[in-house]
Protein backbone atom coordinates (compact mmCIF):
# COMPACT_ATOMS: atom_id res chain seq x y z
CA UNK A 1 0.00 0.00 0.00
CA UNK A 2 2.85 2.30 0.89
CA UNK A 3 4.55 1.59 -2.45
CA UNK A 4 1.29 2.46 -4.31
CA UNK A 5 1.05 5.73 -2.37
CA UNK A 6 4.64 6.66 -3.37
CA UNK A 7 3.95 5.82 -7.02
CA UNK A 8 0.74 7.90 -7.06
CA UNK A 9 2.45 10.84 -5.32
CA UNK A 10 5.34 10.71 -7.81
CA UNK A 11 2.90 10.54 -10.71
CA UNK A 12 0.90 13.50 -9.36
CA UNK A 13 4.05 15.63 -8.97
CA UNK A 14 5.23 14.70 -12.47
CA UNK A 15 1.88 15.65 -14.03
CA UNK A 16 1.78 18.91 -12.09
CA UNK A 17 5.10 19.88 -13.66
CA UNK A 18 3.71 19.46 -17.19
CA UNK A 19 1.43 22.48 -17.01
CA UNK A 20 1.68 25.74 -18.94
CA UNK A 21 4.63 27.76 -17.71
CA UNK A 22 3.94 31.18 -16.20
CA UNK A 23 5.13 34.33 -17.95
CA UNK A 24 7.01 36.88 -15.91
CA UNK A 25 4.83 39.67 -17.33
CA UNK A 26 1.47 39.99 -19.14
CA UNK A 27 1.47 39.48 -22.90
CA UNK A 28 -1.16 40.21 -25.53
CA UNK A 29 -2.76 37.49 -27.60
CA UNK A 30 -4.52 37.71 -30.94
CA UNK A 31 -8.26 37.20 -30.91
CA UNK A 32 -9.42 34.81 -33.67
CA UNK A 33 -11.74 36.21 -36.34
CA UNK A 34 -15.41 36.04 -35.39
CA UNK A 35 -18.12 34.80 -37.74
CA UNK A 36 -21.81 35.64 -37.51
CA UNK A 37 -24.69 33.15 -37.75
CA UNK A 38 -24.70 33.30 -41.57
CA UNK A 39 -20.96 32.58 -41.78
CA UNK A 40 -19.93 36.13 -42.67
CA UNK A 41 -16.96 37.72 -40.96
CA UNK A 42 -18.02 40.01 -38.12
CA UNK A 43 -16.46 43.47 -38.30
CA UNK A 44 -13.54 43.75 -35.93
CA UNK A 45 -12.94 46.59 -33.51
CA UNK A 46 -11.60 48.72 -36.38
CA UNK A 47 -14.95 48.27 -38.13
CA UNK A 48 -13.73 46.28 -41.11
CA UNK A 49 -14.64 42.99 -42.75
CA UNK A 50 -13.00 41.03 -45.56
CA UNK A 51 -14.44 40.99 -49.07
CA UNK A 52 -13.11 38.25 -51.35
CA UNK A 53 -12.80 39.60 -54.89
CA UNK A 54 -11.58 37.71 -57.93
CA UNK A 55 -9.29 39.67 -60.23
CA UNK A 56 -7.14 38.59 -63.18
CA UNK A 57 -3.40 37.95 -63.41
CA UNK A 58 -1.75 36.27 -66.39
CA UNK A 59 -5.05 34.91 -67.71
CA UNK A 60 -6.01 33.33 -64.37
CA UNK A 61 -8.58 34.24 -61.70
CA UNK A 62 -6.90 35.27 -58.44
CA UNK A 63 -8.71 35.61 -55.10
CA UNK A 64 -7.89 38.96 -53.54
CA UNK A 65 -8.98 39.80 -49.99
CA UNK A 66 -9.96 43.44 -49.56
CA UNK A 67 -10.85 45.15 -46.28
CA UNK A 68 -14.20 46.95 -46.28
CA UNK A 69 -15.99 48.86 -43.53
CA UNK A 70 -18.85 46.38 -43.14
CA UNK A 71 -20.19 43.12 -44.55
CA UNK A 72 -21.63 43.94 -47.98
CA UNK A 73 -24.51 42.56 -50.01
CA UNK A 74 -24.16 41.26 -53.58
CA UNK A 75 -24.99 44.63 -55.18
CA UNK A 76 -22.24 46.42 -53.24
CA UNK A 77 -19.78 43.56 -53.82
CA UNK A 78 -20.39 43.73 -57.54
CA UNK A 79 -19.99 47.52 -57.58
CA UNK A 80 -16.57 47.19 -55.93
CA UNK A 81 -15.58 44.43 -58.36
CA UNK A 82 -16.67 46.52 -61.35
CA UNK A 83 -14.56 49.46 -60.09
CA UNK A 84 -11.50 47.31 -60.77
CA UNK A 85 -8.26 46.81 -58.91
CA UNK A 86 -6.81 49.39 -56.55
CA UNK A 87 -3.52 51.11 -57.45
CA UNK A 88 -1.69 48.70 -55.15
CA UNK A 89 -3.39 45.68 -56.73
CA UNK A 90 -2.57 46.99 -60.23
CA UNK A 91 1.07 47.43 -59.21
CA UNK A 92 0.96 43.77 -58.14
CA UNK A 93 -0.03 42.78 -61.69
CA UNK A 94 -3.78 42.39 -61.11
CA UNK A 95 -6.28 43.55 -63.73
CA UNK A 96 -9.97 43.12 -64.54
CA UNK A 97 -11.66 41.60 -67.58
CA UNK A 98 -14.85 43.54 -66.74
CA UNK A 99 -13.84 46.78 -68.46
CA UNK A 100 -16.30 46.42 -71.37
CA UNK A 101 -19.17 44.75 -69.51
CA UNK A 102 -22.19 46.77 -68.41
CA UNK A 103 -24.11 45.40 -65.44
CA UNK A 104 -27.51 47.07 -65.10
CA UNK A 105 -29.10 45.13 -62.22
CA UNK A 106 -28.52 42.53 -59.51
CA UNK A 107 -31.34 40.51 -58.01
CA UNK A 108 -31.01 37.97 -55.20
CA UNK A 109 -33.71 35.37 -54.59
CA UNK A 110 -33.26 32.07 -52.70
CA UNK A 111 -29.44 32.39 -52.74
CA UNK A 112 -29.43 32.82 -56.55
CA UNK A 113 -28.02 36.08 -57.83
CA UNK A 114 -29.36 37.10 -61.24
CA UNK A 115 -27.14 39.62 -62.99
CA UNK A 116 -28.63 41.71 -65.79
CA UNK A 117 -26.08 42.54 -68.46
CA UNK A 118 -26.66 45.54 -70.74
CA UNK A 119 -26.54 45.20 -74.50
CA UNK A 120 -23.22 43.79 -75.60
CA UNK A 121 -21.60 45.48 -78.60
CA UNK A 122 -21.19 42.10 -80.28
CA UNK A 123 -22.76 38.76 -79.56
CA UNK A 124 -19.53 36.88 -80.25
CA UNK A 125 -17.72 35.53 -77.22
CA UNK A 126 -14.46 37.43 -76.67
CA UNK A 127 -11.54 35.45 -75.32
CA UNK A 128 -11.55 37.38 -72.02
CA UNK A 129 -15.31 37.06 -71.45
CA UNK A 130 -14.81 33.77 -69.64
CA UNK A 131 -12.59 35.65 -67.19
CA UNK A 132 -15.13 38.48 -66.84
CA UNK A 133 -18.03 36.14 -66.06
CA UNK A 134 -15.72 34.08 -63.86
CA UNK A 135 -14.81 37.18 -61.85
CA UNK A 136 -18.48 37.88 -61.14
CA UNK A 137 -19.46 34.28 -60.36
CA UNK A 138 -16.45 33.57 -58.14
CA UNK A 139 -16.72 36.87 -56.24
CA UNK A 140 -20.44 36.55 -55.53
CA UNK A 141 -20.44 32.83 -54.68
CA UNK A 142 -17.53 33.28 -52.27
CA UNK A 143 -20.05 35.00 -49.97
CA UNK A 144 -22.45 32.84 -47.99
CA UNK A 145 -25.66 34.54 -49.09
CA UNK A 146 -25.08 33.64 -52.77
CA UNK A 147 -25.08 30.00 -53.84
CA UNK A 148 -25.39 30.37 -57.62
CA UNK A 149 -25.26 33.11 -60.25
CA UNK A 150 -27.15 33.39 -63.52
CA UNK A 151 -27.11 36.09 -66.18
CA UNK A 152 -29.82 37.67 -68.32
CA UNK A 153 -29.75 40.24 -71.11
CA UNK A 154 -32.79 41.75 -72.77
CA UNK A 155 -35.00 39.74 -70.42
CA UNK A 156 -33.64 36.40 -71.73
CA UNK A 157 -31.15 33.98 -70.19
CA UNK A 158 -27.65 34.78 -71.38
CA UNK A 159 -25.34 31.99 -72.55
CA UNK A 160 -22.17 32.43 -70.51
CA UNK A 161 -18.79 30.78 -71.13
CA UNK A 162 -17.42 28.40 -68.50
CA UNK A 163 -13.74 27.61 -67.94
CA UNK A 164 -14.00 24.50 -70.13
CA UNK A 165 -15.27 26.56 -73.08
CA UNK A 166 -18.86 25.34 -72.94
CA UNK A 167 -21.74 27.81 -72.73
CA UNK A 168 -24.24 27.77 -69.87
CA UNK A 169 -27.58 29.57 -69.69
CA UNK A 170 -28.42 28.50 -66.15
CA UNK A 171 -27.00 28.71 -62.66
CA UNK A 172 -23.22 28.87 -62.28
CA UNK A 173 -20.94 28.31 -59.29
CA UNK A 174 -17.26 28.75 -58.59
CA UNK A 175 -16.80 25.11 -59.65
CA UNK A 176 -17.58 26.17 -63.25
CA UNK A 177 -14.34 28.21 -63.20
CA UNK A 178 -12.04 25.83 -61.28
CA UNK A 179 -9.77 25.48 -64.31
CA UNK A 180 -9.02 29.21 -64.23
CA UNK A 181 -8.40 29.62 -60.49
CA UNK A 182 -4.94 30.38 -59.23
Tab-separated table of C-alpha atoms in Angstrom:
chain	number	residue	atom	x	y	z
A	1	UNK	CA	0.000	0.000	0.000
A	2	UNK	CA	2.853	2.300	0.893
A	3	UNK	CA	4.545	1.591	-2.453
A	4	UNK	CA	1.292	2.457	-4.306
A	5	UNK	CA	1.054	5.730	-2.372
A	6	UNK	CA	4.640	6.657	-3.371
A	7	UNK	CA	3.952	5.818	-7.023
A	8	UNK	CA	0.739	7.898	-7.060
A	9	UNK	CA	2.455	10.841	-5.323
A	10	UNK	CA	5.342	10.707	-7.811
A	11	UNK	CA	2.900	10.541	-10.714
A	12	UNK	CA	0.904	13.502	-9.358
A	13	UNK	CA	4.054	15.630	-8.968
A	14	UNK	CA	5.229	14.702	-12.471
A	15	UNK	CA	1.881	15.655	-14.034
A	16	UNK	CA	1.775	18.907	-12.093
A	17	UNK	CA	5.105	19.878	-13.660
A	18	UNK	CA	3.710	19.456	-17.192
A	19	UNK	CA	1.428	22.483	-17.010
A	20	UNK	CA	1.680	25.740	-18.941
A	21	UNK	CA	4.635	27.764	-17.708
A	22	UNK	CA	3.935	31.177	-16.200
A	23	UNK	CA	5.131	34.325	-17.953
A	24	UNK	CA	7.015	36.876	-15.914
A	25	UNK	CA	4.826	39.675	-17.330
A	26	UNK	CA	1.475	39.987	-19.144
A	27	UNK	CA	1.470	39.481	-22.900
A	28	UNK	CA	-1.160	40.212	-25.535
A	29	UNK	CA	-2.759	37.488	-27.595
A	30	UNK	CA	-4.524	37.715	-30.941
A	31	UNK	CA	-8.260	37.198	-30.913
A	32	UNK	CA	-9.420	34.814	-33.666
A	33	UNK	CA	-11.738	36.205	-36.336
A	34	UNK	CA	-15.410	36.038	-35.395
A	35	UNK	CA	-18.122	34.799	-37.742
A	36	UNK	CA	-21.812	35.640	-37.507
A	37	UNK	CA	-24.692	33.146	-37.751
A	38	UNK	CA	-24.702	33.295	-41.569
A	39	UNK	CA	-20.964	32.581	-41.780
A	40	UNK	CA	-19.927	36.127	-42.671
A	41	UNK	CA	-16.960	37.719	-40.956
A	42	UNK	CA	-18.024	40.008	-38.125
A	43	UNK	CA	-16.459	43.469	-38.304
A	44	UNK	CA	-13.538	43.746	-35.928
A	45	UNK	CA	-12.936	46.591	-33.512
A	46	UNK	CA	-11.598	48.721	-36.375
A	47	UNK	CA	-14.947	48.266	-38.128
A	48	UNK	CA	-13.732	46.285	-41.113
A	49	UNK	CA	-14.642	42.987	-42.751
A	50	UNK	CA	-12.996	41.028	-45.563
A	51	UNK	CA	-14.443	40.991	-49.071
A	52	UNK	CA	-13.113	38.253	-51.352
A	53	UNK	CA	-12.801	39.597	-54.895
A	54	UNK	CA	-11.584	37.710	-57.930
A	55	UNK	CA	-9.291	39.674	-60.227
A	56	UNK	CA	-7.138	38.588	-63.184
A	57	UNK	CA	-3.399	37.954	-63.406
A	58	UNK	CA	-1.749	36.270	-66.392
A	59	UNK	CA	-5.054	34.912	-67.705
A	60	UNK	CA	-6.013	33.335	-64.365
A	61	UNK	CA	-8.578	34.245	-61.696
A	62	UNK	CA	-6.902	35.270	-58.438
A	63	UNK	CA	-8.713	35.606	-55.099
A	64	UNK	CA	-7.895	38.964	-53.536
A	65	UNK	CA	-8.981	39.804	-49.992
A	66	UNK	CA	-9.964	43.437	-49.559
A	67	UNK	CA	-10.846	45.151	-46.277
A	68	UNK	CA	-14.203	46.950	-46.277
A	69	UNK	CA	-15.991	48.863	-43.534
A	70	UNK	CA	-18.847	46.382	-43.138
A	71	UNK	CA	-20.191	43.122	-44.546
A	72	UNK	CA	-21.630	43.944	-47.984
A	73	UNK	CA	-24.510	42.561	-50.009
A	74	UNK	CA	-24.162	41.257	-53.579
A	75	UNK	CA	-24.991	44.627	-55.184
A	76	UNK	CA	-22.242	46.421	-53.243
A	77	UNK	CA	-19.782	43.562	-53.816
A	78	UNK	CA	-20.388	43.732	-57.543
A	79	UNK	CA	-19.991	47.522	-57.577
A	80	UNK	CA	-16.570	47.190	-55.926
A	81	UNK	CA	-15.580	44.431	-58.357
A	82	UNK	CA	-16.669	46.524	-61.351
A	83	UNK	CA	-14.562	49.456	-60.090
A	84	UNK	CA	-11.504	47.309	-60.773
A	85	UNK	CA	-8.260	46.807	-58.912
A	86	UNK	CA	-6.809	49.395	-56.555
A	87	UNK	CA	-3.522	51.105	-57.453
A	88	UNK	CA	-1.686	48.699	-55.152
A	89	UNK	CA	-3.387	45.681	-56.730
A	90	UNK	CA	-2.566	46.993	-60.232
A	91	UNK	CA	1.067	47.431	-59.207
A	92	UNK	CA	0.960	43.765	-58.136
A	93	UNK	CA	-0.032	42.781	-61.695
A	94	UNK	CA	-3.775	42.389	-61.111
A	95	UNK	CA	-6.284	43.546	-63.732
A	96	UNK	CA	-9.965	43.121	-64.537
A	97	UNK	CA	-11.665	41.604	-67.575
A	98	UNK	CA	-14.848	43.539	-66.742
A	99	UNK	CA	-13.839	46.779	-68.459
A	100	UNK	CA	-16.297	46.421	-71.366
A	101	UNK	CA	-19.166	44.748	-69.505
A	102	UNK	CA	-22.187	46.767	-68.415
A	103	UNK	CA	-24.113	45.405	-65.439
A	104	UNK	CA	-27.513	47.069	-65.105
A	105	UNK	CA	-29.097	45.135	-62.216
A	106	UNK	CA	-28.518	42.532	-59.508
A	107	UNK	CA	-31.344	40.506	-58.010
A	108	UNK	CA	-31.013	37.965	-55.199
A	109	UNK	CA	-33.706	35.366	-54.586
A	110	UNK	CA	-33.257	32.073	-52.696
A	111	UNK	CA	-29.445	32.395	-52.739
A	112	UNK	CA	-29.433	32.823	-56.550
A	113	UNK	CA	-28.017	36.084	-57.835
A	114	UNK	CA	-29.356	37.097	-61.235
A	115	UNK	CA	-27.140	39.616	-62.994
A	116	UNK	CA	-28.629	41.713	-65.795
A	117	UNK	CA	-26.076	42.544	-68.464
A	118	UNK	CA	-26.659	45.535	-70.741
A	119	UNK	CA	-26.541	45.202	-74.505
A	120	UNK	CA	-23.223	43.795	-75.596
A	121	UNK	CA	-21.597	45.480	-78.599
A	122	UNK	CA	-21.192	42.098	-80.284
A	123	UNK	CA	-22.758	38.762	-79.557
A	124	UNK	CA	-19.535	36.882	-80.248
A	125	UNK	CA	-17.716	35.527	-77.216
A	126	UNK	CA	-14.462	37.428	-76.673
A	127	UNK	CA	-11.540	35.450	-75.317
A	128	UNK	CA	-11.548	37.383	-72.025
A	129	UNK	CA	-15.308	37.057	-71.451
A	130	UNK	CA	-14.814	33.766	-69.641
A	131	UNK	CA	-12.589	35.653	-67.190
A	132	UNK	CA	-15.131	38.479	-66.840
A	133	UNK	CA	-18.027	36.143	-66.058
A	134	UNK	CA	-15.716	34.081	-63.861
A	135	UNK	CA	-14.810	37.183	-61.854
A	136	UNK	CA	-18.478	37.876	-61.135
A	137	UNK	CA	-19.462	34.277	-60.356
A	138	UNK	CA	-16.449	33.569	-58.137
A	139	UNK	CA	-16.717	36.865	-56.242
A	140	UNK	CA	-20.437	36.549	-55.534
A	141	UNK	CA	-20.440	32.832	-54.681
A	142	UNK	CA	-17.535	33.277	-52.272
A	143	UNK	CA	-20.048	35.001	-49.973
A	144	UNK	CA	-22.450	32.841	-47.986
A	145	UNK	CA	-25.659	34.543	-49.094
A	146	UNK	CA	-25.076	33.640	-52.775
A	147	UNK	CA	-25.078	30.001	-53.842
A	148	UNK	CA	-25.389	30.367	-57.618
A	149	UNK	CA	-25.263	33.111	-60.247
A	150	UNK	CA	-27.150	33.394	-63.516
A	151	UNK	CA	-27.109	36.091	-66.185
A	152	UNK	CA	-29.815	37.669	-68.316
A	153	UNK	CA	-29.752	40.244	-71.106
A	154	UNK	CA	-32.787	41.751	-72.774
A	155	UNK	CA	-35.003	39.737	-70.420
A	156	UNK	CA	-33.638	36.404	-71.732
A	157	UNK	CA	-31.148	33.982	-70.194
A	158	UNK	CA	-27.646	34.784	-71.380
A	159	UNK	CA	-25.341	31.994	-72.545
A	160	UNK	CA	-22.171	32.429	-70.514
A	161	UNK	CA	-18.785	30.783	-71.128
A	162	UNK	CA	-17.418	28.400	-68.502
A	163	UNK	CA	-13.742	27.615	-67.938
A	164	UNK	CA	-14.000	24.497	-70.128
A	165	UNK	CA	-15.271	26.564	-73.079
A	166	UNK	CA	-18.863	25.343	-72.937
A	167	UNK	CA	-21.738	27.808	-72.729
A	168	UNK	CA	-24.243	27.771	-69.869
A	169	UNK	CA	-27.581	29.567	-69.689
A	170	UNK	CA	-28.417	28.499	-66.146
A	171	UNK	CA	-26.997	28.713	-62.658
A	172	UNK	CA	-23.218	28.875	-62.280
A	173	UNK	CA	-20.945	28.310	-59.295
A	174	UNK	CA	-17.258	28.748	-58.591
A	175	UNK	CA	-16.800	25.106	-59.651
A	176	UNK	CA	-17.583	26.166	-63.253
A	177	UNK	CA	-14.343	28.207	-63.196
A	178	UNK	CA	-12.035	25.828	-61.278
A	179	UNK	CA	-9.770	25.479	-64.313
A	180	UNK	CA	-9.025	29.208	-64.227
A	181	UNK	CA	-8.401	29.617	-60.493
A	182	UNK	CA	-4.938	30.375	-59.234
